[in-house]
Amino acid sequence: MKNIGFIGLGVMGSPMAGHISNAGYSLKVFNRTRKKSELWSDEYSGEVTLSPAELAEGCDMVFLCVGNNQDVEEIVLGKNGVLEGLKAGGIIVDHTTTSSVLARTMSVNSSEKGISFIDAPVSGGEIGAKEGTLTIMAGGDEEAFKSSLEVINLYSKFCKRMGGSGSGQLTKMVNQICIAGLVQGLAEGMHFSEKAGLDTKEVIEVISKGAAQSWQMENRWETMLSDFYEHGFAVDWMRKDLGFVLEEATTNGSNLEVTALVDTFYEEIQQKGGGRWDTSSLFRRLRS
Amino acid sequence: MKNIGFIGLGVMGSPMAGHISNAGYSLKVFNRTRKKSELWSDEYSGEVTLSPAELAEGCDMVFLCVGNNQDVEEIVLGKNGVLEGLKAGGIIVDHTTTSSVLARTMSVNSSEKGISFIDAPVSGGEIGAKEGTLTIMAGGDEEAFKSSLEVINLYSKFCKRMGGSGSGQLTKMVNQICIAGLVQGLAEGMHFSEKAGLDTKEVIEVISKGAAQSWQMENRWETMLSDFYEHGFAVDWMRKDLGFVLEEATTNGSNLEVTALVDTFYEEIQQKGGGRWDTSSLFRRLRS
């Protein structure tokens, strides 16, 4: 059985690493804040390590799920980073949502040491991580991708390789673009419903049966109506992702008028202290 | 069995009236363009009449499915209109999408003659009309609404009274607001996907399993990719509806930034000759 390393034991990474441990793999874990590693090892079996390099030693595959571009860069390329410890032929799978440029840079640097780097951002949130039902969009070397599936499938019900390095990240960007316009449309619809004096619960009951239906409508209307945003996908993370989107759009010449506009709405929400609220808080912005 | 009248034998009205005829009701029909009435009566049994007033005589209920506010006003209030022929206690059910103000005006004018007017715009398109699976959102007197259900249920699988006069129209507006933002988000996502060099079919396969999922994504991605817009819900009709939405929003103080912006995109499409294209042609606008 392969030796596995997992770096980043946050809200997503902790249950993902847990699934690997539960499947009986020999697992090493690392988290920058040591406390989180200890909390994790209270619940699961695995060796807590002191650096990415120490973790990577003897591993066949190293998985990452951390915060942003800079974290990935430090953990992979930095002093005591993964590339210092991982042997040639090893595979790095990065579940962090980053820019596609970062993914390609990591891939080039890794391949110089005979290591494959797969960008593999996830969708499905904390619940998906816990239940092992994440959707994963991957980019990078096909053979390395196939090898990684025996582990990925422990926490993903659908994982697809979208093409070469960076294409997992680009696919995640398409996802966020669709969501930005969709959630704002839903928020404007519910806002109008309230201003028009309708019973918004009943309105949703009717329109969710037709061409306005969406996952967001079905899964967020109730929390939106009750002004509950302490859950889901935070505005801070959405803005990070939309930053990558808008940067990429400048490069590839996409015209993303509504996405760019909704990004400014999220910026407003952050400025009013709502960075930790769910993306559906676009409704609170209109209501207030 | 009740005597029924049906006015407006267009793409939607023709099959709707057909369901009433097939159920064995004594049915009179009227269409401004006589030719359409004749075509209809080649297929269904029913008496072709020469004016709304003639049609309404002896009817218990009169159903309308016509083009716009002005059509409804003329047919109901005008010379030889429905109110000249329909007896006190009669019910008018209007399936046209109109402004809520028009619905309330028709209701007030009808009630002066002891007639109930129900606004009942539909959702579900030509296919829904043919298959009898329309979703209908109604406003007006509760008793009259209940009486009309024996007929409405012949072509609707879900029909709900949303409140007093005009509230059916207001609910339809919420539907269109949600769709405007949603379809633009989808169009921007697919546009970005192409610019990024991804296989958009595969991208949709992945992201449709998660939080970006929508009816529009599932039912329109394929036609959008193949640049087919000669179907569905026309931009001309969407602009008519968004006109009502934005007028109403000015009155009730709603802030519909994205809806208003998308309306200008639809205006662009009209100006380029795409008024008859499906609303998903927002993608063609970005692609070209």
Coordinates of C-alpha atoms in Angstrom, one line a residue:
Chain A
M1 CA 0.0 0.0 0.0
K2 CA 1.3 3.4 -0.9
N3 CA 2.7 5.9 1.6
I4 CA 0.7 9.1 1.7
G5 CA 1.3 12.6 3.1
F6 CA -1.4 15.2 3.7
I7 CA -0.7 18.9 4.3
G8 CA -3.4 21.3 5.6
L9 CA -5.8 20.1 8.2
G10 CA -8.4 22.8 8.0
V11 CA -12.1 22.6 7.6
M12 CA -11.7 20.7 4.3
G13 CA -8.4 19.0 4.7
S14 CA -9.1 17.5 8.2
P15 CA -11.9 15.2 7.1
M16 CA -10.2 14.5 3.7
A17 CA -7.1 13.2 5.5
G18 CA -9.4 11.4 7.9
H19 CA -10.8 9.3 5.0
I20 CA -7.3 8.4 3.9
S21 CA -6.4 7.3 7.4
N22 CA -9.6 5.3 7.8
A23 CA -8.9 3.5 4.6
G24 CA -5.7 2.0 6.3
Y25 CA -3.0 3.9 4.4
S26 CA 0.3 4.7 6.1
L27 CA -0.3 8.5 6.5
K28 CA 1.8 11.4 7.6
V29 CA 0.2 14.8 8.2
F30 CA 1.5 18.4 8.5
N31 CA -0.2 21.6 9.4
R32 CA 1.5 25.0 9.9
T33 CA -0.4 25.5 13.2
R34 CA 0.7 22.5 15.2
K35 CA -2.4 22.5 17.4
K36 CA -4.6 21.4 14.4
S37 CA -2.4 18.4 13.7
E38 CA -2.8 17.4 17.3
L39 CA -6.5 17.8 17.3
W40 CA -6.6 15.7 14.1
S41 CA -4.5 12.9 15.6
D42 CA -6.9 12.7 18.5
E43 CA -9.4 11.5 16.1
Y44 CA -7.5 9.6 13.4
S45 CA -4.3 7.6 13.2
G46 CA -1.3 9.1 11.4
E47 CA 2.1 10.5 12.0
V48 CA 2.3 14.2 12.8
T49 CA 5.4 15.7 11.2
L50 CA 7.3 19.0 11.7
S51 CA 7.8 20.2 8.1
P52 CA 6.6 19.5 4.6
A53 CA 10.1 18.0 3.7
E54 CA 10.0 15.6 6.7
L55 CA 6.4 14.6 5.7
A56 CA 7.4 14.0 2.1
E57 CA 10.3 11.7 2.9
G58 CA 9.4 8.2 1.9
C59 CA 6.0 9.2 0.5
D60 CA 4.6 8.1 -2.9
M61 CA 2.1 10.9 -3.0
V62 CA 1.6 14.2 -1.1
F63 CA -1.8 15.9 -1.0
L64 CA -2.2 19.6 -0.2
C65 CA -5.3 21.5 0.9
V66 CA -4.2 25.0 2.1
G67 CA -5.2 28.6 1.8
N68 CA -3.8 30.4 -1.2
N69 CA -1.1 30.7 -3.8
Q70 CA 1.6 31.8 -1.4
D71 CA 0.9 28.9 1.0
V72 CA 1.3 26.4 -1.9
E73 CA 4.4 28.1 -3.1
E74 CA 6.1 28.0 0.3
I75 CA 5.0 24.5 1.1
V76 CA 6.2 23.0 -2.2
L77 CA 9.2 25.2 -3.2
G78 CA 10.2 26.8 0.1
K79 CA 12.9 25.8 2.6
N80 CA 11.9 22.5 4.1
G81 CA 9.3 22.2 1.4
V82 CA 7.8 19.1 -0.2
L83 CA 10.3 19.1 -3.1
E84 CA 13.2 18.8 -0.6
G85 CA 11.8 15.5 0.7
L86 CA 9.8 13.9 -2.1
K87 CA 11.6 11.3 -4.2
A88 CA 11.6 11.3 -8.1
G89 CA 8.5 9.6 -9.4
G90 CA 6.5 11.1 -6.5
I91 CA 3.2 12.8 -7.1
I92 CA 1.9 16.1 -5.5
V93 CA -1.9 16.6 -5.7
D94 CA -3.0 20.2 -4.8
H95 CA -6.6 20.6 -3.7
T96 CA -6.1 24.3 -3.0
T97 CA -7.9 26.7 -5.3
T98 CA -5.1 28.8 -6.8
S99 CA -4.4 30.7 -10.0
S100 CA -3.7 28.6 -13.1
V101 CA -0.3 30.3 -13.4
L102 CA 0.7 29.1 -10.0
A103 CA -0.4 25.5 -10.9
R104 CA 1.7 25.6 -14.0
T105 CA 4.7 27.1 -12.2
M106 CA 4.5 24.3 -9.5
S107 CA 4.2 21.7 -12.2
V108 CA 7.4 23.0 -14.0
N109 CA 9.4 23.1 -10.8
S110 CA 8.2 19.7 -9.7
S111 CA 8.9 18.1 -13.0
E112 CA 12.5 19.3 -12.8
K113 CA 12.9 16.8 -10.0
G114 CA 11.0 14.1 -11.7
I115 CA 7.8 14.8 -9.7
S116 CA 4.3 15.2 -11.1
F117 CA 2.1 18.1 -9.8
I118 CA -1.6 17.8 -10.2
D119 CA -3.9 20.8 -9.6
A120 CA -7.1 19.4 -8.2
P121 CA -9.4 22.1 -6.7
V122 CA -12.6 20.7 -5.0
S123 CA -16.3 21.7 -4.9
G124 CA -18.8 20.5 -2.4
G125 CA -17.8 22.2 0.8
E126 CA -17.3 21.0 4.3
I127 CA -20.2 18.6 4.1
G128 CA -18.8 17.1 0.9
A129 CA -15.4 16.6 2.5
K130 CA -16.9 14.9 5.6
E131 CA -19.2 12.7 3.6
G132 CA -16.6 11.9 0.9
T133 CA -18.7 13.3 -1.9
L134 CA -16.6 16.1 -3.2
T135 CA -16.5 17.0 -6.9
I136 CA -12.9 17.4 -8.1
M137 CA -11.6 19.0 -11.3
A138 CA -8.0 18.1 -12.1
G139 CA -5.2 19.2 -14.4
G140 CA -1.8 17.7 -15.1
D141 CA -0.1 14.5 -16.2
E142 CA -2.5 11.8 -17.1
E143 CA -0.6 8.8 -15.6
A144 CA 0.0 10.6 -12.4
F145 CA -3.6 11.6 -12.2
K146 CA -4.7 8.0 -12.7
S147 CA -2.4 6.9 -9.9
S148 CA -3.8 9.5 -7.5
L149 CA -7.4 8.3 -8.0
E150 CA -7.1 5.4 -5.5
V151 CA -6.7 8.1 -2.8
I152 CA -8.9 10.8 -4.3
N153 CA -11.8 8.4 -4.6
L154 CA -11.8 8.1 -0.8
Y155 CA -13.4 11.6 -0.5
S156 CA -14.7 12.3 -4.0
K157 CA -17.7 10.8 -5.8
F158 CA -16.8 12.5 -9.1
C159 CA -13.3 13.4 -10.2
K160 CA -12.3 14.3 -13.7
R161 CA -9.1 15.3 -15.5
M162 CA -9.8 18.4 -17.6
G163 CA -6.5 18.5 -19.4
G164 CA -2.9 19.7 -18.8
S165 CA -1.5 21.6 -15.8
G166 CA -3.8 24.4 -14.7
S167 CA -7.0 23.1 -16.3
G168 CA -8.4 22.0 -13.0
Q169 CA -8.0 25.5 -11.6
L170 CA -9.6 27.0 -14.8
T171 CA -12.6 24.7 -14.5
K172 CA -13.1 25.7 -10.9
M173 CA -13.1 29.3 -12.1
V174 CA -15.9 28.6 -14.6
N175 CA -17.8 27.2 -11.6
Q176 CA -17.4 30.4 -9.6
I177 CA -18.3 32.6 -12.6
C178 CA -21.6 30.7 -13.0
I179 CA -22.3 31.0 -9.3
A180 CA -21.6 34.7 -9.0
G181 CA -24.3 35.7 -11.6
L182 CA -26.7 33.0 -10.4
V183 CA -26.7 34.0 -6.8
Q184 CA -27.0 37.7 -7.5
G185 CA -30.0 36.9 -9.8
L186 CA -31.6 34.8 -7.0
A187 CA -30.9 37.6 -4.5
E188 CA -32.4 40.2 -6.7
G189 CA -35.5 38.0 -7.3
M190 CA -36.0 37.4 -3.6
H191 CA -35.4 41.1 -2.8
F192 CA -38.0 42.1 -5.4
S193 CA -40.4 39.5 -4.0
E194 CA -40.2 41.1 -0.6
K195 CA -40.5 44.7 -1.9
A196 CA -43.6 43.6 -3.9
G197 CA -45.2 42.2 -0.7
L198 CA -45.3 38.6 -1.8
D199 CA -44.8 35.6 0.4
T200 CA -41.3 34.7 -0.7
K201 CA -41.4 31.1 0.6
E202 CA -44.4 30.5 -1.6
V203 CA -42.8 32.3 -4.6
I204 CA -39.8 30.0 -4.3
E205 CA -42.1 26.9 -4.1
V206 CA -43.6 27.9 -7.4
I207 CA -40.6 29.1 -9.4
S208 CA -38.3 26.4 -8.3
K209 CA -40.3 24.0 -10.4
G210 CA -39.3 25.7 -13.7
A211 CA -36.6 27.5 -15.7
A212 CA -35.4 29.5 -12.7
Q213 CA -34.5 26.4 -10.7
S214 CA -31.0 26.1 -9.3
W215 CA -29.0 24.3 -6.6
Q216 CA -28.5 27.7 -5.0
M217 CA -32.3 28.3 -5.0
E218 CA -33.0 24.9 -3.5
N219 CA -30.2 25.0 -0.9
R220 CA -30.1 28.6 0.1
W221 CA -33.5 30.3 -0.1
E222 CA -34.4 29.3 3.5
T223 CA -31.2 30.5 5.1
M224 CA -31.4 33.7 3.1
L225 CA -34.9 34.4 4.2
S226 CA -34.0 33.8 7.8
D227 CA -30.9 36.0 7.4
F228 CA -28.5 33.2 8.3
Y229 CA -25.1 33.4 6.7
E230 CA -22.8 31.7 9.3
H231 CA -22.3 28.6 7.0
G232 CA -21.4 27.7 3.5
F233 CA -18.8 29.3 1.3
A234 CA -17.3 32.5 2.7
V235 CA -17.3 35.8 0.8
D236 CA -13.5 36.1 1.6
W237 CA -12.9 32.8 -0.3
M238 CA -15.2 33.8 -3.1
R239 CA -13.3 37.1 -3.5
K240 CA -10.0 35.2 -3.6
D241 CA -11.4 33.0 -6.4
L242 CA -12.9 35.8 -8.3
G243 CA -9.5 37.6 -8.1
F244 CA -8.0 34.6 -10.0
V245 CA -11.0 34.7 -12.4
L246 CA -10.7 38.4 -13.3
E247 CA -6.9 38.2 -13.6
E248 CA -7.2 35.2 -15.9
A249 CA -10.0 36.9 -17.9
T250 CA -7.7 39.9 -18.5
T251 CA -5.1 37.5 -19.9
N252 CA -7.5 35.4 -22.1
G253 CA -9.7 38.2 -23.2
S254 CA -13.0 37.1 -21.6
N255 CA -15.8 39.7 -21.1
L256 CA -17.1 39.1 -17.6
E257 CA -19.3 42.1 -17.0
V258 CA -21.6 40.6 -14.4
T259 CA -18.9 38.6 -12.6
A260 CA -16.8 41.8 -12.2
L261 CA -19.9 43.7 -11.0
V262 CA -20.8 41.0 -8.4
D263 CA -17.2 41.0 -7.2
T264 CA -17.6 44.7 -6.2
F265 CA -20.8 43.7 -4.3
Y266 CA -18.8 41.1 -2.4
E267 CA -16.1 43.7 -1.7
E268 CA -18.9 45.9 -0.2
I269 CA -19.9 43.0 2.0
Q270 CA -16.3 42.5 3.2
Q271 CA -16.0 46.2 4.0
K272 CA -19.2 45.9 6.2
G273 CA -17.6 43.0 8.1
G274 CA -19.2 40.2 6.3
G275 CA -16.1 38.4 4.9
R276 CA -17.0 35.2 6.8
W277 CA -20.6 35.1 5.6
D278 CA -21.8 32.7 2.9
T279 CA -21.9 33.9 -0.7
S280 CA -25.7 34.1 -0.5
S281 CA -25.3 37.2 1.7
L282 CA -25.7 39.2 -1.6
F283 CA -29.3 39.1 -0.4
R284 CA -28.5 40.7 2.9
R285 CA -26.7 43.5 1.0
L286 CA -29.9 44.3 -1.0
R287 CA -32.2 43.9 2.0
S288 CA -30.3 46.3 4.3
Chain B
M1 CA -70.5 21.1 -17.4
K2 CA -69.4 24.8 -17.6
N3 CA -69.3 26.8 -20.8
I4 CA -65.9 28.0 -21.5
G5 CA -64.3 30.7 -23.8
F6 CA -60.7 30.8 -24.9
I7 CA -59.1 33.9 -26.5
G8 CA -55.7 33.8 -28.2
L9 CA -54.7 30.7 -30.2
G10 CA -51.0 31.4 -30.5
V11 CA -48.2 29.0 -29.7
M12 CA -49.3 28.7 -26.1
G13 CA -53.0 29.3 -26.3
S14 CA -53.7 26.8 -29.1
P15 CA -52.6 23.7 -27.2
M16 CA -54.1 25.0 -24.0
A17 CA -57.5 25.5 -25.6
G18 CA -57.0 22.1 -27.2
H19 CA -56.8 20.5 -23.7
I20 CA -60.1 22.1 -22.8
S21 CA -61.8 20.9 -26.0
N22 CA -60.4 17.4 -25.5
A23 CA -61.8 17.3 -22.0
G24 CA -65.3 17.6 -23.5
Y25 CA -66.2 21.2 -22.4
S26 CA -68.5 23.3 -24.6
L27 CA -65.9 25.7 -25.9
K28 CA -65.9 28.9 -27.9
V29 CA -62.7 30.3 -29.3
F30 CA -61.6 33.7 -30.6
N31 CA -58.4 34.9 -32.2
R32 CA -57.8 38.3 -33.8
T33 CA -56.3 36.7 -36.8
R34 CA -59.2 34.6 -38.0
K35 CA -56.9 32.2 -39.9
K36 CA -55.5 30.9 -36.6
S37 CA -59.0 30.1 -35.3
E38 CA -59.7 28.1 -38.5
L39 CA -56.4 26.2 -38.2
W40 CA -57.2 25.4 -34.6
S41 CA -60.7 24.1 -35.4
D42 CA -59.3 21.8 -38.0
E43 CA -57.7 19.9 -35.1
Y44 CA -60.1 20.5 -32.2
S45 CA -63.9 20.9 -31.8
G46 CA -65.1 24.3 -30.6
E47 CA -67.1 27.2 -32.0
V48 CA -65.2 29.9 -33.7
T49 CA -66.5 33.3 -32.8
L50 CA -66.1 36.8 -34.3
S51 CA -65.5 39.0 -31.2
P52 CA -64.6 38.6 -27.6
A53 CA -68.2 39.9 -26.7
E54 CA -69.8 37.2 -28.8
L55 CA -67.5 34.6 -27.3
A56 CA -68.3 35.7 -23.8
E57 CA -72.0 35.4 -24.1
G58 CA -73.3 32.5 -22.2
C59 CA -69.9 31.6 -20.9
D60 CA -69.1 30.8 -17.2
M61 CA -65.4 31.4 -17.7
V62 CA -63.3 33.2 -20.3
F63 CA -59.5 32.4 -20.6
L64 CA -57.0 34.7 -22.3
C65 CA -53.6 34.1 -23.6
V66 CA -52.5 37.0 -25.8
G67 CA -49.5 39.2 -26.4
N68 CA -49.3 42.2 -24.1
N69 CA -51.0 44.8 -21.9
Q70 CA -52.7 46.6 -24.7
D71 CA -54.1 43.3 -26.2
V72 CA -55.6 42.4 -22.8
E73 CA -57.1 45.9 -22.3
E74 CA -58.7 45.9 -25.7
I75 CA -60.1 42.4 -25.4
V76 CA -61.5 42.9 -22.0
L77 CA -62.6 46.5 -21.9
G78 CA -62.7 47.5 -25.6
K79 CA -65.7 47.7 -27.9
N80 CA -67.1 44.2 -28.4
G81 CA -64.9 43.2 -25.5
V82 CA -65.4 40.4 -23.0
L83 CA -67.1 42.6 -20.4
E84 CA -69.8 43.5 -22.9
G85 CA -70.7 39.8 -23.2
L86 CA -69.9 38.1 -20.0
K87 CA -72.6 37.8 -17.3
A88 CA -72.3 38.8 -13.7
G89 CA -70.7 36.0 -11.7
G90 CA -68.5 35.1 -14.6
I91 CA -64.7 34.6 -14.3
I92 CA -61.9 35.9 -16.6
V93 CA -58.6 34.1 -16.3
D94 CA -55.7 35.9 -18.0
H95 CA -52.7 33.8 -18.8
T96 CA -50.9 36.7 -20.6
T97 CA -47.8 38.1 -18.8
T98 CA -48.6 41.7 -18.1
S99 CA -47.8 44.4 -15.7
S100 CA -49.3 44.0 -12.2
V101 CA -50.9 47.5 -12.6
L102 CA -52.8 46.2 -15.7
A103 CA -54.0 43.1 -13.8
R104 CA -55.3 45.3 -10.9
T105 CA -57.0 47.7 -13.4
M106 CA -58.7 44.8 -15.2
S107 CA -59.8 43.4 -11.8
V108 CA -61.4 46.7 -10.7
N109 CA -63.2 47.1 -14.0
S110 CA -64.4 43.6 -14.1
S111 CA -65.7 43.6 -10.5
E112 CA -67.8 46.7 -11.3
K113 CA -69.8 44.3 -13.5
G114 CA -69.8 41.5 -10.9
I115 CA -67.1 39.6 -12.7
S116 CA -63.8 38.2 -11.2
F117 CA -60.5 38.7 -13.0
I118 CA -57.6 36.4 -12.2
D119 CA -54.1 37.1 -13.4
A120 CA -52.4 33.8 -14.1
P121 CA -49.2 34.0 -16.1
V122 CA -47.6 30.7 -17.0
S123 CA -44.2 29.2 -17.1
G124 CA -43.0 26.1 -19.0
G125 CA -43.1 27.2 -22.6
E126 CA -44.6 25.6 -25.7
I127 CA -43.7 22.1 -24.5
G128 CA -45.4 22.6 -21.2
A129 CA -48.5 23.9 -23.0
K130 CA -48.6 20.9 -25.3
E131 CA -47.9 18.4 -22.5
G132 CA -50.3 20.1 -20.1
T133 CA -47.5 20.6 -17.5
L134 CA -47.4 24.3 -17.2
T135 CA -46.6 26.0 -13.9
I136 CA -49.1 28.8 -13.2
M137 CA -48.9 31.6 -10.6
A138 CA -52.2 33.3 -10.0
G139 CA -53.6 36.4 -8.3
G140 CA -57.1 37.5 -7.5
D141 CA -60.3 36.4 -5.7
E142 CA -59.8 33.1 -3.9
E143 CA -63.3 31.6 -4.7
A144 CA -63.0 32.5 -8.4
F145 CA -59.5 31.0 -8.5
K146 CA -60.8 27.8 -7.0
S147 CA -63.6 27.6 -9.5
S148 CA -61.2 28.1 -12.4
L149 CA -58.9 25.2 -11.3
E150 CA -61.1 22.5 -12.9
V151 CA -60.1 24.0 -16.3
I152 CA -56.5 25.2 -15.4
N153 CA -55.6 21.7 -14.2
L154 CA -56.2 20.4 -17.7
Y155 CA -52.9 22.1 -18.8
S156 CA -51.1 22.8 -15.6
K157 CA -49.4 20.4 -13.2
F158 CA -48.8 23.1 -10.6
C159 CA -50.9 26.1 -10.1
K160 CA -50.9 28.3 -7.0
R161 CA -52.7 31.4 -5.9
M162 CA -50.1 33.9 -4.6
G163 CA -52.5 36.5 -3.2
G164 CA -54.7 39.3 -4.4
S165 CA -54.9 40.8 -7.8
G166 CA -51.6 41.3 -9.5
S167 CA -49.6 38.9 -7.4
G168 CA -49.5 36.2 -10.1
Q169 CA -47.8 38.8 -12.4
L170 CA -45.4 39.8 -9.6
T171 CA -44.4 36.2 -9.0
K172 CA -43.7 35.7 -12.7
M173 CA -41.5 38.8 -12.5
V174 CA -39.4 37.2 -9.7
N175 CA -39.0 34.2 -12.0
Q176 CA -37.7 36.4 -14.8
I177 CA -35.3 38.3 -12.5
C178 CA -33.8 35.0 -11.3
I179 CA -33.4 33.8 -14.8
A180 CA -31.7 37.0 -16.1
G181 CA -28.8 36.9 -13.7
L182 CA -28.6 33.1 -13.9
V183 CA -28.3 32.8 -17.7
Q184 CA -25.8 35.7 -17.9
G185 CA -23.7 33.9 -15.2
L186 CA -23.9 30.7 -17.3
A187 CA -23.0 32.5 -20.5
E188 CA -20.0 34.2 -18.9
G189 CA -18.8 30.9 -17.4
M190 CA -19.1 29.1 -20.8
H191 CA -17.4 32.1 -22.6
F192 CA -14.5 32.0 -20.1
S193 CA -14.3 28.2 -20.6
E194 CA -13.8 28.6 -24.3
K195 CA -11.3 31.5 -23.9
A196 CA -9.4 29.4 -21.5
G197 CA -9.2 26.6 -24.0
L198 CA -11.1 24.1 -21.9
D199 CA -13.5 21.4 -23.3
T200 CA -16.7 23.2 -22.3
K201 CA -18.8 20.0 -22.6
E202 CA -16.6 18.3 -20.0
V203 CA -16.6 21.4 -17.8
I204 CA -20.4 21.4 -17.8
E205 CA -20.4 17.7 -17.0
V206 CA -18.3 18.4 -13.9
I207 CA -19.8 21.7 -12.6
S208 CA -23.4 20.6 -13.1
K209 CA -23.0 18.2 -10.3
G210 CA -22.5 20.9 -7.7
A211 CA -23.4 24.4 -6.5
A212 CA -23.4 25.9 -10.0
Q213 CA -26.2 23.6 -11.2
S214 CA -29.3 25.0 -12.7
W215 CA -32.2 24.1 -15.0
Q216 CA -30.7 26.5 -17.6
M217 CA -27.4 24.8 -17.4
E218 CA -28.9 21.4 -17.8
N219 CA -31.3 22.3 -20.6
R220 CA -29.4 25.0 -22.5
W221 CA -25.6 24.2 -22.5
E222 CA -25.8 22.0 -25.5
T223 CA -27.8 24.3 -27.7
M224 CA -25.7 27.2 -26.6
L225 CA -22.5 25.4 -27.5
S226 CA -23.9 24.5 -30.9
D227 CA -25.0 28.1 -31.4
F228 CA -28.7 27.2 -31.8
Y229 CA -31.2 29.8 -30.6
E230 CA -34.2 29.1 -32.8
H231 CA -36.2 27.7 -29.8
G232 CA -37.2 28.4 -26.3
F233 CA -38.2 31.8 -24.9
A234 CA -37.5 34.7 -27.2
V235 CA -35.5 37.8 -26.3
D236 CA -38.4 40.0 -27.4
W237 CA -40.6 38.4 -24.8
M238 CA -38.0 38.6 -22.2
R239 CA -37.5 42.3 -22.8
K240 CA -41.2 42.8 -22.5
D241 CA -41.2 41.0 -19.2
L242 CA -38.1 42.8 -17.9
G243 CA -39.8 46.1 -18.9
F244 CA -42.6 45.3 -16.4
V245 CA -40.0 44.2 -13.8
L246 CA -37.9 47.4 -14.0
E247 CA -41.0 49.6 -14.0
E248 CA -42.3 47.8 -10.9
A249 CA -38.9 48.0 -9.3
T250 CA -38.9 51.7 -9.6
T251 CA -42.3 51.8 -7.9
N252 CA -41.5 49.4 -5.0
G253 CA -37.9 50.5 -4.5
S254 CA -36.1 47.3 -5.4
N255 CA -32.4 47.5 -6.4
L256 CA -32.0 45.3 -9.4
E257 CA -28.5 46.2 -10.7
V258 CA -27.7 43.0 -12.6
T259 CA -31.2 42.5 -14.0
A260 CA -31.1 46.1 -15.4
L261 CA -27.7 45.4 -16.9
V262 CA -28.7 42.1 -18.5
D263 CA -31.7 44.0 -19.9
T264 CA -29.3 46.2 -21.8
F265 CA -27.5 43.1 -23.1
Y266 CA -30.9 41.8 -24.5
E267 CA -31.5 45.2 -26.1
E268 CA -28.1 44.8 -27.9
I269 CA -29.2 41.4 -29.1
Q270 CA -32.5 42.8 -30.4
Q271 CA -30.6 45.5 -32.2
K272 CA -28.5 42.9 -33.9
G273 CA -31.6 41.1 -35.2
G274 CA -31.8 38.5 -32.5
G275 CA -35.2 39.4 -31.0
R276 CA -36.6 35.9 -31.8
W277 CA -33.6 34.0 -30.3
D278 CA -33.8 32.2 -27.0
T279 CA -32.7 34.1 -23.9
S280 CA -29.6 31.9 -23.8
S281 CA -28.3 33.9 -26.7
L282 CA -26.5 36.0 -24.1
F283 CA -23.8 33.5 -24.9
R284 CA -23.8 34.4 -28.6
R285 CA -23.4 38.0 -27.6
L286 CA -20.2 37.2 -25.7
R287 CA -18.8 34.8 -28.3
S288 CA -19.1 37.2 -31.2

